[in-house]
Structure formats: C-alpha cells, structure tokens
PDB file of C-alpha atoms and ligand atoms in Angstrom:
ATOM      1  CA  UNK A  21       0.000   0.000   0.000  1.00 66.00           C
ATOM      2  CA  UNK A  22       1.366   3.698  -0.824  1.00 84.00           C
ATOM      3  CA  UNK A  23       0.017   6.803  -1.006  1.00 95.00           C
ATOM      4  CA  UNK A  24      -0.726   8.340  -4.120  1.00 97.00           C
ATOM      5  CA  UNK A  25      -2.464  11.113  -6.200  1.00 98.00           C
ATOM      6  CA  UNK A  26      -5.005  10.189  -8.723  1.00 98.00           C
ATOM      7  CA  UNK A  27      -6.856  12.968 -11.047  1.00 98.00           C
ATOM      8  CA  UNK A  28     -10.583  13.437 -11.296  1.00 99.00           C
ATOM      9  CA  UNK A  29     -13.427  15.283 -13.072  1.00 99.00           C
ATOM     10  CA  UNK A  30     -16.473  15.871 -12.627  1.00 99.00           C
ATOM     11  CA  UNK A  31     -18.434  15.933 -15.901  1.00 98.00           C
ATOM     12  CA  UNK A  32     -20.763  18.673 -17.212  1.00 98.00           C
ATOM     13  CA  UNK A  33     -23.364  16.333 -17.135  1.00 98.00           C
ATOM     14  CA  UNK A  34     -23.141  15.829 -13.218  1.00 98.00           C
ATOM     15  CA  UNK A  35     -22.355  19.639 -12.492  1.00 98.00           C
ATOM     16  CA  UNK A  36     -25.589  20.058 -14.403  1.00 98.00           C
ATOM     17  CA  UNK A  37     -27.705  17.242 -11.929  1.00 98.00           C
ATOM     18  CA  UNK A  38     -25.840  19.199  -9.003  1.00 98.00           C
ATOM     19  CA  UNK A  39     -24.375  15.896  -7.913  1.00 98.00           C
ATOM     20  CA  UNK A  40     -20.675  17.769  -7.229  1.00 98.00           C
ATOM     21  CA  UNK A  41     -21.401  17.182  -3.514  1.00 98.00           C
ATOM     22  CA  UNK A  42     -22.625  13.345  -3.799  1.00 98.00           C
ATOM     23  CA  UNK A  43     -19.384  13.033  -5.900  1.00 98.00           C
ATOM     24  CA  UNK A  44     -17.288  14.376  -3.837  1.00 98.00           C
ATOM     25  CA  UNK A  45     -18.920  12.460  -0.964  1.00 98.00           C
ATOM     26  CA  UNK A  46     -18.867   9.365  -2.318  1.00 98.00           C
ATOM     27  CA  UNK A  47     -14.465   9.717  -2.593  1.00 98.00           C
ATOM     28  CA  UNK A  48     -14.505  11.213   1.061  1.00 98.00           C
ATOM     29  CA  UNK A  49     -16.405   8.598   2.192  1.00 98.00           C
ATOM     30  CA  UNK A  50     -14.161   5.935  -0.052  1.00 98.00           C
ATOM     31  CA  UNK A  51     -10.708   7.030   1.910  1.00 98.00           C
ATOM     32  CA  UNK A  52      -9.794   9.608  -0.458  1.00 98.00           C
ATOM     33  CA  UNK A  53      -9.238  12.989   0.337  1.00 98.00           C
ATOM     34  CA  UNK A  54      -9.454  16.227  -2.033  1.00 98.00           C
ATOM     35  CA  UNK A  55      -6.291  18.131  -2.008  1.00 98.00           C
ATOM     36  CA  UNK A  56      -7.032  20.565  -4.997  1.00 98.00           C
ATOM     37  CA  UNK A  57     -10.290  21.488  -6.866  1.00 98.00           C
ATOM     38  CA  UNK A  58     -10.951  23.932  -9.245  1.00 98.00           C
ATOM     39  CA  UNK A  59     -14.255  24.703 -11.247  1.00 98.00           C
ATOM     40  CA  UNK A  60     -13.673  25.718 -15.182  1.00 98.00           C
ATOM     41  CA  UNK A  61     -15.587  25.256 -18.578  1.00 98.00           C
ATOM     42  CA  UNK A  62     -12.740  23.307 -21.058  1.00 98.00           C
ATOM     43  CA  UNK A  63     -12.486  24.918 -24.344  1.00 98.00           C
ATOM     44  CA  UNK A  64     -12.325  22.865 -26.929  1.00 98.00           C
ATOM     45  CA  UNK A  65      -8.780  23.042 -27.782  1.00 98.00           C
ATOM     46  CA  UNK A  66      -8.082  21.432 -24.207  1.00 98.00           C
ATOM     47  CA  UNK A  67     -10.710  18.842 -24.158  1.00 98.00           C
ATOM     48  CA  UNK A  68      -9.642  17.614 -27.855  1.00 98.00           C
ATOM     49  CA  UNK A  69      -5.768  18.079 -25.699  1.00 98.00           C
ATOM     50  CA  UNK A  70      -6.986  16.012 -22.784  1.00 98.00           C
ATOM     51  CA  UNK A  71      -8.519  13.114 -24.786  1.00 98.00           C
ATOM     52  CA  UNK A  72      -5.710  13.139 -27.222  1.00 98.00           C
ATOM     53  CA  UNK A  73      -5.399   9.444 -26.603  1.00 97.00           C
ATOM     54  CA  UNK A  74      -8.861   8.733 -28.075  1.00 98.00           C
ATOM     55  CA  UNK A  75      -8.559  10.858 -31.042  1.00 98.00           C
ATOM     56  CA  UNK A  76      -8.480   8.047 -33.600  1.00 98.00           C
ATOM     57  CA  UNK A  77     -11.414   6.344 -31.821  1.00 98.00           C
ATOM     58  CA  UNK A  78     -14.783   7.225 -32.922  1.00 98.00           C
ATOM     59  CA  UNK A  79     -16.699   8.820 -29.972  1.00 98.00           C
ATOM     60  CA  UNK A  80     -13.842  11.389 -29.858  1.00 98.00           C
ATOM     61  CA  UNK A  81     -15.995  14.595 -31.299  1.00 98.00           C
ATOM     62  CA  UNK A  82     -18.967  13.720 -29.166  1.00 98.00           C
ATOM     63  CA  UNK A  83     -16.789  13.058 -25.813  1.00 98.00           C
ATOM     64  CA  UNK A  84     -15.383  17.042 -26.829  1.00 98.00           C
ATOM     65  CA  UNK A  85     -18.244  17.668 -27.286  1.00 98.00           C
ATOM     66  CA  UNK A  86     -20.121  16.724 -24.141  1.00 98.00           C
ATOM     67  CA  UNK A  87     -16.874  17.835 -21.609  1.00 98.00           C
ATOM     68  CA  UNK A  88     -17.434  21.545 -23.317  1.00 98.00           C
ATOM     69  CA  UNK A  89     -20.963  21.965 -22.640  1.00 98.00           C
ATOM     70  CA  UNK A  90     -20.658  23.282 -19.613  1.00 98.00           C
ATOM     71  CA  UNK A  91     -18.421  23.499 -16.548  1.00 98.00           C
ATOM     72  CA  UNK A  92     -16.627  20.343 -14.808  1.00 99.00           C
ATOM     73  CA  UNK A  93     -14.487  20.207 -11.728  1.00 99.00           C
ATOM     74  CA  UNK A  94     -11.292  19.210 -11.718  1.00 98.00           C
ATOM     75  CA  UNK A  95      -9.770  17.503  -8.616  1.00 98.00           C
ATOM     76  CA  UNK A  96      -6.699  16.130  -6.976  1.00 98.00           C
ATOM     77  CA  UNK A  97      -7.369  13.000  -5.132  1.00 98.00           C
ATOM     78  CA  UNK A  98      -4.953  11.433  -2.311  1.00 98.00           C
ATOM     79  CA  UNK A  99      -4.806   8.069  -0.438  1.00 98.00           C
ATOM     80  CA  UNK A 100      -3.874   4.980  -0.368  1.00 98.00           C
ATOM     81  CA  UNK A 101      -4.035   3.296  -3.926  1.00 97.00           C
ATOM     82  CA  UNK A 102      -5.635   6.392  -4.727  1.00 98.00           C
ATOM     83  CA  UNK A 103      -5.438   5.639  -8.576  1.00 98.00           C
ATOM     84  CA  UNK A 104      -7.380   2.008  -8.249  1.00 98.00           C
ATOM     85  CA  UNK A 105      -9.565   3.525  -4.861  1.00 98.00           C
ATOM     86  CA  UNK A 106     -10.806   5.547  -7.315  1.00 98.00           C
ATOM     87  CA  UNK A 107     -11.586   3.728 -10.319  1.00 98.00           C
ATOM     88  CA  UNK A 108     -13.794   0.970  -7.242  1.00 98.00           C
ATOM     89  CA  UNK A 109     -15.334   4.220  -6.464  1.00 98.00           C
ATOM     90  CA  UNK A 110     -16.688   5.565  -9.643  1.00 98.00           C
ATOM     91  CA  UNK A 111     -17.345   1.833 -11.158  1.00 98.00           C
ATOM     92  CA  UNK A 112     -17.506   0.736 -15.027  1.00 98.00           C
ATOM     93  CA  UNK A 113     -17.210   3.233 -17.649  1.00 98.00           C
ATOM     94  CA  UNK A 114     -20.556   2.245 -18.681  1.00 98.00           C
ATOM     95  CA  UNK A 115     -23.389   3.430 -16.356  1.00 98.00           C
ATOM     96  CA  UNK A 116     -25.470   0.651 -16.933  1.00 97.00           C
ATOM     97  CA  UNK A 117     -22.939  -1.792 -16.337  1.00 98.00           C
ATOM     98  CA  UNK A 118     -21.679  -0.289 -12.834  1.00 98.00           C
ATOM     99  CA  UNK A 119     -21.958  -1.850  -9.767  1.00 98.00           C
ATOM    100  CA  UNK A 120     -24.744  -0.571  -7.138  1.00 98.00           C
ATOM    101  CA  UNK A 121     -23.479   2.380  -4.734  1.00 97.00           C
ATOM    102  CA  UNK A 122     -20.807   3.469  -7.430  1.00 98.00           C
ATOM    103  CA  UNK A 123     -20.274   7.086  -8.693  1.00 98.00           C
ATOM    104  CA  UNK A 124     -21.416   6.166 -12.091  1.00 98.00           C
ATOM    105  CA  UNK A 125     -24.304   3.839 -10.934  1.00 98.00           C
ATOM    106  CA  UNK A 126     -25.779   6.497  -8.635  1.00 98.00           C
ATOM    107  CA  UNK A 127     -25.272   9.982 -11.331  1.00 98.00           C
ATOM    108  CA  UNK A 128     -24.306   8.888 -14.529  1.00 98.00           C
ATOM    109  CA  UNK A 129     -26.491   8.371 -17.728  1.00 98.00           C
ATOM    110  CA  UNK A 130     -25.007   6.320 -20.420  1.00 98.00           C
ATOM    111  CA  UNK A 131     -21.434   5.415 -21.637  1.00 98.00           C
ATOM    112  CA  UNK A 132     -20.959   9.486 -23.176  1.00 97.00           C
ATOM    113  CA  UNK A 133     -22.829  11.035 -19.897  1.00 98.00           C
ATOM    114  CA  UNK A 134     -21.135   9.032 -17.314  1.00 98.00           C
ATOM    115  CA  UNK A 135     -20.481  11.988 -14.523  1.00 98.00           C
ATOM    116  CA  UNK A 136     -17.194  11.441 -13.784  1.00 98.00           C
ATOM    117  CA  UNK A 137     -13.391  10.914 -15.203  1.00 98.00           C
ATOM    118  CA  UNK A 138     -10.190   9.407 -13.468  1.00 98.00           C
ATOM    119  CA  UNK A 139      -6.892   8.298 -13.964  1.00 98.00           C
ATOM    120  CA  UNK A 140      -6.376   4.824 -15.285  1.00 98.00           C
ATOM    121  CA  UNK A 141      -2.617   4.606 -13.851  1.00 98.00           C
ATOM    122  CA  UNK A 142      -0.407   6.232 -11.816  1.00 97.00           C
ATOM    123  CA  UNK A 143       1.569   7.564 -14.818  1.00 98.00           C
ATOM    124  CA  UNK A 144      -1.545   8.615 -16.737  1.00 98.00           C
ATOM    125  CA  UNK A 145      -2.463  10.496 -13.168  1.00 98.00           C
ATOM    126  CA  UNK A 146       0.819  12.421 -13.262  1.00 98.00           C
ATOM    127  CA  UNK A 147       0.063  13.821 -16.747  1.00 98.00           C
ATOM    128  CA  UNK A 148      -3.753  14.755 -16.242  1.00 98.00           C
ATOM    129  CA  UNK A 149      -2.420  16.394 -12.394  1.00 98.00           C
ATOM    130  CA  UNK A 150      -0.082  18.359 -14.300  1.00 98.00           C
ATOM    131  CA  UNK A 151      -2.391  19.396 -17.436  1.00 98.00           C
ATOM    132  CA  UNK A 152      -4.270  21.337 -15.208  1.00 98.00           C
ATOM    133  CA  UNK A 153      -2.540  21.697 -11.784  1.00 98.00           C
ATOM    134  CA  UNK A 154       1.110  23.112 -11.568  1.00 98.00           C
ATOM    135  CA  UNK A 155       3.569  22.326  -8.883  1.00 96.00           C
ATOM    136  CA  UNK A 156       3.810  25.583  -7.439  1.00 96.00           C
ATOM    137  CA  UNK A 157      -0.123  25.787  -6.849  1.00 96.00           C
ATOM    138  CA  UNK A 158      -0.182  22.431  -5.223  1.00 97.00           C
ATOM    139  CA  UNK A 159       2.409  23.172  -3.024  1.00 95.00           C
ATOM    140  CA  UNK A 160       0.402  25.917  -2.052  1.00 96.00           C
ATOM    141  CA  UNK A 161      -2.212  23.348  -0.715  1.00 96.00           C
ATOM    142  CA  UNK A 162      -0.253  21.781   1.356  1.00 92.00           C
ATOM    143  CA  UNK A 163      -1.691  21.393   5.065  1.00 89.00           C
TER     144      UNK A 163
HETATM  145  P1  LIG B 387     -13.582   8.796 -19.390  1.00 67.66           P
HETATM  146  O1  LIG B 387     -13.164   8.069 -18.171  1.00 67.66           O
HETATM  147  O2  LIG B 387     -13.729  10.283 -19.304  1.00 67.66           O
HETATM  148  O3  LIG B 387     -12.540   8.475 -20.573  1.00 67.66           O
HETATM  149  C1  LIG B 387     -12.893   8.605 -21.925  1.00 67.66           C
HETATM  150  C2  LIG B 387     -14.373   8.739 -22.131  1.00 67.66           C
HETATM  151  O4  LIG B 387     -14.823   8.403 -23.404  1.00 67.66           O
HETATM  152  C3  LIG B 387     -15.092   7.772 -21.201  1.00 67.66           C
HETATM  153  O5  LIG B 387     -14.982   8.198 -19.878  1.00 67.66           O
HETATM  154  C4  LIG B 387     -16.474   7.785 -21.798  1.00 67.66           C
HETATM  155  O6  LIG B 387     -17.250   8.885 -21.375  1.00 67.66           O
HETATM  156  C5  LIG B 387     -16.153   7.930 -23.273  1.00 67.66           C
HETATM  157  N1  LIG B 387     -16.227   6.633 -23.925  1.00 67.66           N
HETATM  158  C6  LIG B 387     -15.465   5.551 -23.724  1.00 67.66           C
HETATM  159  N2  LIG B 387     -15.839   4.537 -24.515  1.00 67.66           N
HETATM  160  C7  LIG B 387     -16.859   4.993 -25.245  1.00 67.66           C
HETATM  161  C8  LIG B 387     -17.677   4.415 -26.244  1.00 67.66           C
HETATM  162  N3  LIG B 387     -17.503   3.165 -26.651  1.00 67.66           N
HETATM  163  N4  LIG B 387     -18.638   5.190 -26.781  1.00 67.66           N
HETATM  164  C9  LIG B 387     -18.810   6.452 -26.384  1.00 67.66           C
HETATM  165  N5  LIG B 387     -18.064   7.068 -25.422  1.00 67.66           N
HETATM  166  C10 LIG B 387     -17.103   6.334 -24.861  1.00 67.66           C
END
C-alpha cells in the first residue's frame, strides 16, 4: 500500500444534476481525500488536448463535445491506492454496467454522460495532475 495522487473530473453532465457534492462524498467517504479542486468550462482546444489518446477512436468529437458543454471540476485526489480507490469508487465506464453504490451507478447516464473521469494509472495520473494543476499551486495546498 502507498500513497498516491489520482486525477478526477467531474463531468458537465453531473455539475448540471448538481451531484458535485454526492461526488465528492462518495471519494470522502471511499478514503480519499481532495487536495485541490478547481471549477472551469474546457475549451475545446483542451478537451480535444486532454482526450488526445482517443482521437483516432470514434466517440472522440462527441466526448469534446459533451466535456465543453458546460463546466466540470477538476480535482486532486490522495490516499492509499488512490489511482485504483478511485476507479472501485466511480465503477464501469458504462453506467449501466456499474456496480450498485458506485459514482457512475448512482449519477451517470449512459457510456458518453457518465459523470465522472479518473486516472487509469499512476503515470496517466501524473500527466492529467499536471495538465491542469502546476507544482507551485499544489504546493500551495499543502496542510
Ligand atoms: P472517461 O473516463 O472520461 O474516458 C474517456 C471517455 O470516453 C469515457 O470516460 C467515456 O465517457 C467515453 N467513452 C469511452 N468509450 C466509449 C464508447 N464506446 N462510446 C462512447 N463514449 C465512450
């Protein structure tokens, strides 16, 4: 066990249902604890930036789509295993096919509108922390 930093956001589509506090809840009450947050609307440059990885795949224009229509909240997440604590937390990908009690089962829609994103590996993390969070502003978090 070791702890680590994971990176999270909360989709449009869940700012919209004001489910930012059962989100957020949800992690807290996992074992992970917030340790920077910030609210912005993505333009579209950075969402296509973000996803970069699924730009051949395509769902890519809708998923820039979608994470530009409104704002999201992006997060820092700490704890122990904080990268897989997370992923048990929010549950499949797909909405329909998440377990009971998980982020995804409780706010999201479908596979497109699923309410929240996180890291899929600690290096992945690392990137998506730094995208939006720089070193200087986290260390001004520190408590
Ligand atoms: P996320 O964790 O943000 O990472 C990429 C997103 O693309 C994913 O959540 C889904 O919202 C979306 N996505 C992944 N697979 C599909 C798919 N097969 N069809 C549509 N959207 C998808």
């Amino acid at each position: 066990m070791s702890i680590e930093r994971t990176f999270s956001i909360i989709k449009p589509d869940a700012v919209k249902k004001n489910a930012i506090g059962g989100v957020v809840a949800r992690l807290e009450e996992g074992g992970l604890r917030v340790v920077a947050s910030r609210m912005v609307r993505l333009t579209e440059q950075q969402a296509r930036a973000f996803y970069a990885v699924h730009k051949d795949r395509p769902f890519y224009g809708d998923l820039v789509k979608l994470m530009t229509e409104g704002p999201v909240v992006v997060q820092v997440l700490e704890g122990e295993n904080a990268v897989l604590k997370n992923r048990e937390i929010m549950g499949a990908t797909n909405p329909e096919k998440a377990d009971g009690g998980t982020i995804r089962k409780l706010f999201g829609t479908n596979i497109e509108r699923n309410a929240v994103h996180g890291s899929d590996a600690p290096e992945t993390a690392a990137q998506e922390i730094a995208f939006f969070f720089s070193g200087s502003e986290l260390a001004t978090l520190q408590r």
